[in-house]
Amino acid sequence: MDRANSVDRTRALREDTVDVLYVDPDTDSTVRDSFGDSGPFRVTHAADAATALAHVTDGSTDCVVSEQDLPDGSGLSLLRSIRRRAPSLPFVLFTDDGSETVASEAIDADVTGYLRRTPLEEQLPALVTTVTEAVCRPDEQSAILDRMTDAFFALDVEWRFTYLNERAREIVCDAADVDRSIEDLVGTRIWDLLPEVVGTEFYDQYTEAMDEQRVTTFEAEYEPLGTWFEVRAYPSLDGLSVYFQDVTDRKHRIERLQERERILKEMYRVVSEKTLSFEEQVDRLLSIGQSVLGTDYGALSSRAGDEYVFEVVRDPTGDTQPGDRVSLDETNCERAIVTEETLVLEDIARDAPELAERAGYTDDGIACYLGTPVVVEGEVYGTFCFYDREPRAEPFSDWEIALVELLGNWVSYEQERRRHQSEIARERNRLEEFASVVSHDLRNPLSVALGRIDVARETGDEEHFDAIERSLQRMDTLIEDILSVARDGRTVAEPTPVDIETVAEDAWAVVESDEATLRVDVDERFLGDATRLQQLLENLFRNAVQHAGRGVVITVGPLDEGTGFYVADDGPGIPEDERDDVFQSAYTTTDDGTGFGLKIVSEIAEAHEGCVTVTDSDDGGARFEIRDLTVA
């Protein structure tokens, strides 16, 4: 019995209730309750196809909603059975068990609607709307096709359009550069409307599907539109049904992900290449960053007091070289260092006009900037940055910012690792030096003392006790120096401003200077440990007095670069071929020296992240230069 014609459906909606038959082996009432909350619906549940057919035959059903997987068949077979009994009865397939093939066959069987169940809460309103429209309207198939998010068109065996939904009409008209209605397009040969498609993958796939009567699924780009489509074509003896959707955004996302994966792999190869030096690794990472960001310049730089030092730099002009220094407050990097946050400026003049007054903009022409602070052991070391002389038209993307931060984090990690390795190496060397001194230098005076004791016991001569005392005193001095090397090799953890003039005067007060003279002309202050810097000066003063004579004149003055100071004397100096050896353990030119004095000087300088070198003074004596200290 077919009571579901358009007049009857309109009447049913005007009456108190619309009878919906819900066919599903699951007894969950969520779908039925949704209908009850949405309007004048009365839902009857059937757990299988046989029960559903009995209800339809009874003539009390306005619409059928069915699951695909049923105990005694399928929703599709139920649809075909119902169509033989009630050709116009609305039938909605509501399932996750189907496929494109099921959907195509359902449309061929005159299904009213085909909806996915998942996610159920979002799909229930669509189901209620579909049933309502199906009960009220006679053109169920067109309605469901027009509601599809996919574009759909059907062709006959002569390749003429027999149907297009609205989405397909828009895309076809856009491709053909025309504006025609669906009615106007029906009956037109697709190859006449779109001759550019002939010879493309679309043409080959469609004709092959028709010739072989085989379903085909593919992705291809329609180059005139610059658009990628995902296509599913279902052939039949009457023609071809084609579903397609624009997947250009998805393709671009995939391409971007693949490109990012390539970049990350390239970065990994660089940082894992053990044959490269740190500077070479940074240079290659800067090159990767330049390529991704499209900037001409990149640099790893460090902060040295009020100055900004280029450690590794990529500058196509060659104007900036590693080791170059500029005033920190003239750079954009100062903002990143102070805030300890990544600084992102596509157009400096627009985004941060106060920075456009700095030399980096006015003199160097830096117009865009992306840099992140490099933090080493909790302190800002410098920045890892990229910049250009033209403003950037597009904003830096989240991916580009994250990439720069990732590169900066690696530099931070690598700097910390290198520091730790260097510290471990120093500690290992100190242990080796300690073992050497214990096994050799201490053994000699100990052997002398033990030998003298035996002689003293035999002869009772007091001069042997004097020799024993001298040996013990030398052992005590050696032990004190060894402990000093171990202590002074540690990095200064909490440096404070130190006035070199004051420290020099304090050091001179405890040195047995005889007739020597000290001249101090230093007013600089450096960050460090005052006690250890005083010991450094004490050792240099004692070294001068010991080697240059009683009347030596010692001068403490500033280095020209302003990053340290020197201690010079007017004695005989140190031969050039011995200067590389004077800072080694146990190196001495006197009988009573331990050889640790200048070694301790070197260790203290390194603990302040500086270094010490020796050269000739203006008076021909020795000049010790303590360099690379941090200005307070």
XYZ file of C-alpha atoms in Angstrom:
632
model
C 0.000 0.000 0.000
C 1.432 3.438 -1.000
C -0.063 6.080 1.270
C 3.035 8.287 1.279
C 2.197 10.552 -1.653
C 2.726 14.295 -1.301
C -0.887 15.035 -0.352
C -0.881 12.408 2.383
C 2.469 13.651 3.754
C 1.275 17.216 3.958
C -1.825 16.010 5.737
C 0.237 13.927 8.148
C 2.343 16.897 9.145
C -0.748 19.014 9.718
C -2.225 16.330 11.957
C -1.100 15.588 15.500
C 1.790 13.226 14.722
C 4.145 11.934 12.051
C 4.743 8.178 12.329
C 8.430 7.280 12.016
C 9.549 3.651 11.876
C 13.059 3.331 13.332
C 14.770 0.079 12.305
C 17.810 -0.832 14.396
C 18.791 -3.982 16.314
C 20.172 -1.737 19.063
C 17.565 -0.974 21.725
C 19.171 2.356 22.739
C 16.444 4.997 22.789
C 18.653 8.044 22.019
C 17.433 8.410 18.425
C 13.778 7.867 19.378
C 14.000 10.370 22.235
C 15.503 12.943 19.881
C 12.438 12.738 17.635
C 10.146 13.021 20.636
C 11.888 16.233 21.734
C 11.822 17.785 18.270
C 8.178 17.920 17.209
C 5.014 15.924 16.437
C 6.782 12.620 15.841
C 5.704 9.209 17.008
C 8.504 6.657 16.744
C 7.980 2.925 16.465
C 11.012 0.684 16.921
C 11.676 -2.412 14.812
C 14.680 -4.602 15.551
C 14.837 -6.355 12.165
C 13.747 -6.087 8.532
C 10.820 -8.519 8.836
C 9.208 -6.493 11.624
C 9.773 -3.303 9.643
C 8.101 -4.706 6.525
C 5.077 -5.725 8.585
C 4.679 -2.145 9.837
C 5.023 -0.715 6.318
C 2.451 -3.198 4.959
C 0.108 -2.188 7.761
C 0.100 1.310 6.265
C 0.749 3.275 9.453
C 4.234 4.625 8.576
C 5.043 8.097 7.234
C 8.859 7.618 7.091
C 11.381 4.821 7.656
C 14.779 5.432 9.303
C 17.035 2.358 9.131
C 20.446 1.110 10.142
C 22.407 -0.681 7.387
C 23.439 -3.767 9.390
C 20.297 -5.744 10.351
C 20.010 -9.265 11.792
C 18.076 -10.563 8.789
C 19.565 -8.523 5.986
C 20.637 -4.935 5.355
C 19.084 -1.512 5.245
C 19.674 -1.486 1.475
C 17.768 -4.740 0.956
C 14.997 -3.409 3.204
C 14.831 -0.283 1.030
C 14.405 -2.358 -2.126
C 11.695 -4.432 -0.484
C 9.831 -1.328 0.691
C 10.074 0.257 -2.759
C 8.210 -2.717 -4.218
C 5.394 -2.155 -1.690
C 5.465 1.632 -1.218
C 7.448 3.355 -3.999
C 7.023 6.869 -2.531
C 7.511 6.154 1.167
C 10.394 8.283 2.504
C 13.348 6.098 3.539
C 16.447 7.429 5.317
C 19.554 5.254 5.697
C 21.161 6.330 8.999
C 24.342 4.332 9.538
C 28.136 4.133 9.872
C 28.300 0.672 8.330
C 27.954 1.860 4.741
C 30.368 3.052 2.074
C 30.359 5.137 -1.080
C 29.195 2.038 -2.936
C 26.295 1.591 -0.533
C 25.415 5.268 -0.887
C 25.442 5.027 -4.686
C 23.278 1.903 -4.680
C 20.908 3.504 -2.193
C 20.456 6.520 -4.467
C 19.844 4.174 -7.404
C 17.176 2.482 -5.248
C 15.540 5.873 -4.674
C 16.676 6.483 -1.100
C 15.383 9.717 0.412
C 18.390 10.443 2.583
C 21.754 8.942 3.525
C 23.282 10.191 6.789
C 26.201 9.135 8.938
C 25.480 8.432 12.592
C 28.829 9.695 13.887
C 29.056 11.926 15.797
C 25.542 11.037 16.948
C 24.800 14.210 18.930
C 25.682 16.382 15.940
C 23.854 14.210 13.391
C 20.529 13.868 15.229
C 19.326 17.396 14.300
C 20.222 16.669 10.656
C 18.249 13.432 10.841
C 15.161 15.194 12.209
C 15.451 17.869 9.491
C 15.820 15.233 6.763
C 12.741 13.321 7.945
C 10.696 16.515 8.229
C 11.606 17.632 4.693
C 11.074 14.133 3.307
C 7.552 13.950 4.719
C 6.684 17.422 3.436
C 8.332 17.386 -0.061
C 7.940 15.116 -3.073
C 11.451 15.540 -4.557
C 13.327 13.578 -1.888
C 16.303 12.551 -4.026
C 17.104 16.084 -5.208
C 16.794 17.412 -1.696
C 19.288 14.959 -0.238
C 21.759 15.527 -3.054
C 21.550 19.288 -2.629
C 22.237 18.914 1.082
C 25.419 16.926 0.456
C 28.679 18.696 1.216
C 30.260 16.750 -1.672
C 29.641 17.909 -5.217
C 27.697 15.379 -7.271
C 26.773 15.019 -10.892
C 25.407 12.193 -13.035
C 26.204 11.495 -16.706
C 24.468 9.282 -19.223
C 26.262 6.984 -21.644
C 26.645 9.915 -24.086
C 28.489 11.898 -21.365
C 25.578 14.293 -20.979
C 24.710 15.746 -17.584
C 21.509 14.227 -16.208
C 21.776 15.776 -12.754
C 23.979 18.177 -10.759
C 23.586 19.322 -7.184
C 24.225 22.966 -6.391
C 27.805 22.437 -5.240
C 28.640 20.609 -8.496
C 26.990 23.375 -10.536
C 29.189 25.986 -8.850
C 32.419 24.062 -9.491
C 31.543 23.098 -13.086
C 30.549 26.666 -13.952
C 33.733 27.985 -12.337
C 35.832 25.540 -14.365
C 33.999 26.437 -17.595
C 33.964 30.154 -16.747
C 30.191 30.357 -17.298
C 27.150 31.097 -15.146
C 24.397 28.603 -15.972
C 21.584 27.006 -14.007
C 21.278 23.314 -13.248
C 18.391 23.042 -15.716
C 20.507 24.681 -18.394
C 23.430 22.330 -17.790
C 21.379 19.133 -17.913
C 21.717 17.620 -21.393
C 25.104 19.270 -22.068
C 28.073 17.002 -22.886
C 30.751 17.389 -20.250
C 33.551 17.331 -22.856
C 31.880 20.123 -24.854
C 31.506 22.259 -21.739
C 34.985 21.448 -20.414
C 37.247 20.618 -23.397
C 40.324 21.251 -21.194
C 39.494 18.093 -19.237
C 40.057 15.868 -22.272
C 43.428 14.152 -21.931
C 43.691 14.797 -18.189
C 43.502 12.223 -15.412
C 39.830 13.085 -14.934
C 39.088 12.123 -18.535
C 41.175 8.932 -18.347
C 39.636 7.785 -15.046
C 36.030 8.505 -16.126
C 36.351 6.725 -19.478
C 38.141 3.761 -17.897
C 35.446 3.452 -15.231
C 32.742 3.447 -17.934
C 34.594 1.068 -20.252
C 35.440 -1.439 -17.516
C 32.351 -0.819 -15.351
C 34.630 -0.473 -12.378
C 34.366 1.947 -9.442
C 37.334 4.319 -9.315
C 38.676 6.648 -6.631
C 41.479 9.117 -7.243
C 42.903 12.546 -6.446
C 43.960 14.947 -9.171
C 44.582 18.632 -9.742
C 42.487 20.594 -12.205
C 45.233 22.963 -13.278
C 43.094 25.756 -14.795
C 41.572 26.276 -11.322
C 44.670 25.323 -9.367
C 42.390 23.056 -7.357
C 42.825 19.489 -6.139
C 39.768 17.211 -6.110
C 39.098 13.872 -4.466
C 36.849 11.966 -6.874
C 34.728 8.810 -6.531
C 33.089 7.616 -9.752
C 30.432 4.844 -9.843
C 29.618 3.455 -13.309
C 26.380 1.724 -14.338
C 24.838 0.644 -17.618
C 22.975 3.960 -17.691
C 26.002 6.211 -17.168
C 28.316 7.481 -14.425
C 27.684 8.964 -10.970
C 30.523 11.214 -9.765
C 31.104 12.517 -6.238
C 33.952 14.978 -5.755
C 35.166 17.489 -3.218
C 37.785 20.207 -3.094
C 40.765 18.871 -1.118
C 43.203 21.648 -2.043
C 43.566 22.820 1.549
C 44.205 19.269 2.699
C 46.796 18.713 -0.030
C 48.548 21.937 0.920
C 48.504 20.927 4.589
C 50.055 17.582 3.686
C 52.679 19.290 1.531
C 53.487 21.698 4.368
C 53.800 18.806 6.820
C 56.079 16.942 4.411
C 58.232 20.045 3.956
C 58.439 20.536 7.711
C 59.402 16.898 8.162
C 62.170 17.384 5.579
C 63.453 20.473 7.403
C 63.448 18.726 10.787
C 65.332 15.767 9.316
C 67.892 18.152 7.812
C 68.294 19.858 11.200
C 68.770 16.476 12.879
C 71.484 15.515 10.386
C 73.330 18.743 11.183
C 73.171 18.498 14.977
C 74.060 14.784 14.960
C 77.081 15.186 12.669
C 79.998 14.697 15.059
C 82.670 15.718 12.549
C 81.372 19.301 12.478
C 82.525 21.923 14.931
C 79.948 23.838 16.938
C 80.462 26.910 14.740
C 79.960 24.830 11.581
C 76.774 23.323 12.989
C 75.406 26.757 13.887
C 76.288 28.087 10.437
C 74.322 25.299 8.759
C 71.356 25.773 11.094
C 71.372 29.480 10.260
C 71.329 28.549 6.578
C 68.284 26.323 7.132
C 66.537 29.107 9.013
C 67.295 31.631 6.268
C 65.816 29.289 3.666
C 62.623 28.724 5.654
C 62.115 32.369 6.634
C 63.304 33.892 3.378
C 65.724 36.280 5.124
C 69.199 37.245 3.912
C 70.802 37.516 7.355
C 71.180 35.270 10.384
C 73.414 35.308 13.452
C 74.264 33.728 16.769
C 75.523 36.469 19.028
C 76.505 36.806 22.663
C 76.261 39.555 25.220
C 79.532 40.919 26.617
C 78.630 43.594 29.120
C 77.198 46.494 27.122
C 78.393 45.032 23.842
C 76.896 42.585 21.390
C 79.401 40.116 19.912
C 78.730 38.256 16.655
C 79.799 34.650 17.237
C 78.547 33.068 13.980
C 77.043 35.258 11.267
C 75.657 34.809 7.749
C 75.834 38.117 5.902
C 75.779 38.034 2.079
C 77.415 41.476 1.961
C 80.344 40.477 4.167
C 79.937 43.683 6.180
C 79.579 41.749 9.434
C 82.127 39.129 10.473
C 82.456 36.766 13.459
C 84.024 38.648 16.365
C 82.571 42.023 15.375
C 81.164 44.034 18.278
C 78.420 46.638 18.410
C 76.736 48.491 21.230
C 73.988 46.289 22.640
C 71.502 49.149 23.045
C 71.678 49.837 19.300
C 70.370 46.368 18.412
C 66.956 44.740 18.293
C 68.449 41.791 20.157
C 68.653 43.861 23.323
C 64.823 43.709 23.525
C 64.868 39.895 23.274
C 67.646 39.693 25.891
C 65.944 42.003 28.376
C 62.479 40.425 28.058
C 63.908 36.893 27.659
C 61.197 36.323 25.056
C 61.168 35.727 21.321
C 60.921 39.020 19.435
C 58.800 38.970 16.271
C 58.789 42.076 14.052
C 57.612 41.833 10.435
C 57.987 45.601 9.965
C 60.091 47.339 12.617
C 59.000 50.846 11.668
C 55.351 49.827 11.957
C 55.450 47.297 14.797
C 58.082 48.875 17.075
C 58.755 52.476 15.999
C 60.941 53.067 19.080
C 63.401 50.487 17.707
C 63.475 52.309 14.369
C 65.500 55.020 16.115
C 68.386 52.643 16.783
C 71.471 52.232 14.620
C 70.367 48.775 13.546
C 67.559 50.457 11.627
C 68.989 53.874 10.799
C 72.514 52.749 9.828
C 72.180 49.068 8.903
C 68.660 49.248 7.464
C 67.334 46.221 9.353
C 63.585 46.349 8.656
C 62.298 42.963 9.900
C 63.518 40.711 12.709
C 62.822 37.354 14.332
C 65.084 36.368 17.228
C 64.978 34.246 20.348
C 67.152 34.490 23.476
C 69.761 31.813 24.097
C 69.741 30.900 27.789
C 72.689 28.989 29.219
C 72.479 27.677 32.779
C 69.743 30.146 33.666
C 71.520 33.216 32.270
C 70.863 34.900 28.919
C 73.923 34.162 26.787
C 72.803 36.031 23.670
C 70.372 35.595 20.770
C 69.754 33.364 17.778
C 68.171 35.632 15.186
C 67.259 36.303 11.566
C 66.738 39.685 9.946
C 66.404 41.460 6.627
C 66.573 44.915 5.107
C 63.051 44.777 3.672
C 59.819 44.656 5.708
C 58.080 41.318 5.522
C 54.807 41.321 3.561
C 53.329 38.321 5.393
C 53.415 37.683 9.171
C 55.833 35.099 10.488
C 53.822 31.892 10.873
C 53.549 29.936 14.123
C 55.664 27.230 12.486
C 58.428 29.702 11.573
C 58.492 31.159 15.086
C 58.522 27.678 16.627
C 61.386 26.667 14.318
C 63.549 29.606 15.413
C 62.792 28.855 19.061
C 63.705 25.202 18.487
C 67.020 26.208 16.914
C 67.700 28.598 19.800
C 66.904 25.871 22.334
C 69.388 23.536 20.660
C 72.087 26.211 20.809
C 71.300 26.712 24.519
C 71.537 22.976 25.164
C 74.742 22.600 23.155
C 76.409 25.522 24.931
C 75.548 24.010 28.300
C 76.769 20.582 27.165
C 80.044 22.047 25.919
C 80.542 23.909 29.184
C 79.914 20.770 31.196
C 82.286 18.747 29.016
C 84.947 21.428 29.379
C 84.459 21.457 33.137
C 84.692 17.665 33.276
C 87.872 17.783 31.202
C 89.379 20.393 33.544
C 88.456 18.334 36.576
C 89.990 15.245 34.992
C 93.179 17.161 34.238
C 93.312 18.431 37.806
C 93.000 14.888 39.115
C 95.813 13.791 36.816
C 97.957 16.727 37.957
C 97.161 15.922 41.572
C 98.164 12.297 41.062
C 101.372 13.415 39.365
C 102.306 15.768 42.190
C 101.447 13.232 44.877
C 103.443 10.517 43.119
C 106.445 12.647 42.224
C 106.762 16.128 43.690
C 105.646 15.179 47.191
C 107.596 11.947 47.132
C 110.937 13.717 46.705
C 110.841 15.851 49.906
C 109.229 12.930 51.729
C 112.149 10.666 50.708
C 114.622 13.322 51.832
C 112.899 13.645 55.208
C 112.805 9.868 55.769
C 116.478 9.536 54.816
C 117.533 12.339 57.152
C 115.590 10.765 60.018
C 117.626 7.589 59.713
C 120.904 9.555 59.654
C 119.760 11.760 62.550
C 119.027 8.686 64.635
C 122.533 7.362 63.977
C 124.475 10.600 64.408
C 122.215 12.875 66.430
C 123.392 15.813 64.302
C 120.803 18.653 64.463
C 121.500 19.812 60.923
C 119.531 16.802 59.717
C 116.487 18.053 61.629
C 116.807 21.377 59.822
C 116.761 19.517 56.481
C 113.740 17.510 57.633
C 111.952 20.761 58.566
C 112.699 22.262 55.133
C 111.339 19.134 53.421
C 108.164 19.237 55.513
C 107.718 22.955 54.804
C 108.062 22.303 51.073
C 105.497 19.505 51.322
C 103.157 21.884 53.143
C 103.605 24.513 50.415
C 102.983 21.952 47.687
C 99.821 20.717 49.390
C 98.554 24.282 49.808
C 99.161 25.006 46.128
C 97.459 21.777 45.036
C 94.388 22.663 47.085
C 94.438 26.145 45.620
C 94.456 24.778 42.056
C 91.525 22.514 42.876
C 89.581 25.362 44.476
C 90.369 28.094 41.967
C 89.519 25.969 38.924
C 85.809 26.145 39.767
C 83.747 28.703 37.861
C 82.651 31.753 39.826
C 79.014 30.995 40.606
C 77.860 34.395 41.909
C 80.137 37.137 40.526
C 79.991 40.639 42.002
C 81.572 43.928 40.879
C 85.272 43.960 41.831
C 87.441 47.105 41.937
C 90.850 46.043 40.592
C 92.732 48.941 42.213
C 91.468 48.006 45.683
C 92.175 44.311 45.166
C 95.689 45.064 43.880
C 96.527 47.136 46.972
C 95.198 44.375 49.264
C 97.314 41.802 47.412
C 100.447 43.951 47.657
C 100.012 44.277 51.423
C 100.537 40.532 51.959
C 103.451 40.067 49.542
C 107.041 40.177 50.864
C 108.053 42.895 48.421
C 111.396 44.013 49.925
C 112.412 47.069 47.881
C 109.913 46.473 45.048
C 107.480 49.182 43.891
C 103.816 48.842 42.851
C 102.062 51.263 40.508
C 98.291 50.869 39.942
C 96.462 52.788 37.229
C 93.165 50.887 36.819
C 89.734 52.290 37.548
C 87.711 49.543 35.795
C 85.406 47.198 37.689
C 84.827 43.628 36.553
C 82.390 40.910 37.613
C 84.118 38.236 39.644
C 85.246 36.938 43.026
C 87.366 39.519 44.910
C 89.197 36.920 47.047
C 90.268 34.832 44.064
C 91.277 37.857 41.981
C 93.378 39.028 44.920
C 95.115 35.644 44.979
C 95.742 35.948 41.212
C 97.473 39.308 41.795
C 99.407 38.004 44.806
C 100.850 35.209 42.701
C 101.795 37.579 39.865
C 103.417 40.002 42.322
C 105.404 37.191 44.021
C 106.459 35.887 40.600
C 107.780 39.333 39.642
C 109.626 39.849 42.934
C 111.105 36.340 42.783
C 112.330 36.547 39.185
C 112.964 40.263 38.605
C 114.893 41.141 41.767
C 114.434 43.181 44.920
C 114.028 46.583 43.266
C 111.508 45.543 40.614
C 108.795 48.014 39.554
C 105.400 46.362 39.006
C 102.591 48.106 37.098
C 98.896 47.186 37.004
C 97.015 48.844 34.130
C 93.972 48.470 31.852
C 93.960 46.725 28.486
C 93.172 48.937 25.513
C 90.020 46.948 24.677
C 88.614 47.554 28.147
C 87.935 43.857 28.757
C 90.687 43.159 31.306
C 93.948 44.354 32.851
C 97.668 43.603 32.822
C 100.467 43.141 35.363
C 103.899 44.153 34.019
C 107.399 44.396 35.495
C 110.765 45.813 34.436
C 112.732 42.634 35.063
C 114.489 40.342 32.563
C 111.229 39.019 31.092
C 110.373 35.489 29.953
C 112.022 33.981 26.865
C 109.535 33.616 24.013
C 110.145 29.861 23.669
C 109.189 29.335 27.336
C 105.966 31.364 27.386
C 103.738 28.427 26.454
C 105.127 26.428 29.394
C 104.936 28.911 32.279
C 101.285 28.111 33.067
C 101.868 24.360 33.256
C 101.853 22.536 36.574
C 105.208 22.223 38.372
C 106.976 24.580 35.940
C 109.583 26.586 37.862
C 113.021 28.072 37.290
C 114.013 28.292 40.981
C 115.019 25.618 43.446
C 112.445 26.545 46.043
C 109.488 27.181 43.673
C 106.563 24.753 43.451
C 105.662 25.612 39.866
C 102.008 26.149 40.759
C 101.941 29.942 41.101
C 101.228 30.789 37.459
C 99.087 27.678 37.054
C 96.841 29.084 39.786
C 96.742 32.424 37.926
C 95.559 30.620 34.780
C 92.911 28.636 36.690
C 91.504 31.770 38.350
C 91.309 33.574 34.988
C 89.440 30.616 33.450
C 87.091 30.489 36.447
C 86.130 34.072 35.487
C 85.567 32.878 31.879
C 88.687 34.772 30.853
C 92.246 33.851 29.910
C 95.799 34.917 30.678
C 98.678 35.408 28.237
C 102.265 36.568 28.644
C 104.306 38.916 26.456
C 107.008 41.606 26.776
C 106.393 44.727 28.837
C 107.321 48.189 27.601
C 110.419 48.007 29.846
C 111.508 44.634 28.489
C 110.172 42.625 31.407
C 107.204 40.256 31.598
C 103.659 41.440 30.970
C 100.758 39.180 31.989
C 97.414 40.101 30.352
C 94.154 38.912 31.926
C 91.567 39.146 29.105
C 87.842 38.601 28.346
C 86.558 39.579 31.773
C 83.004 40.861 32.089
C 82.782 44.591 32.686
C 80.641 45.393 35.724
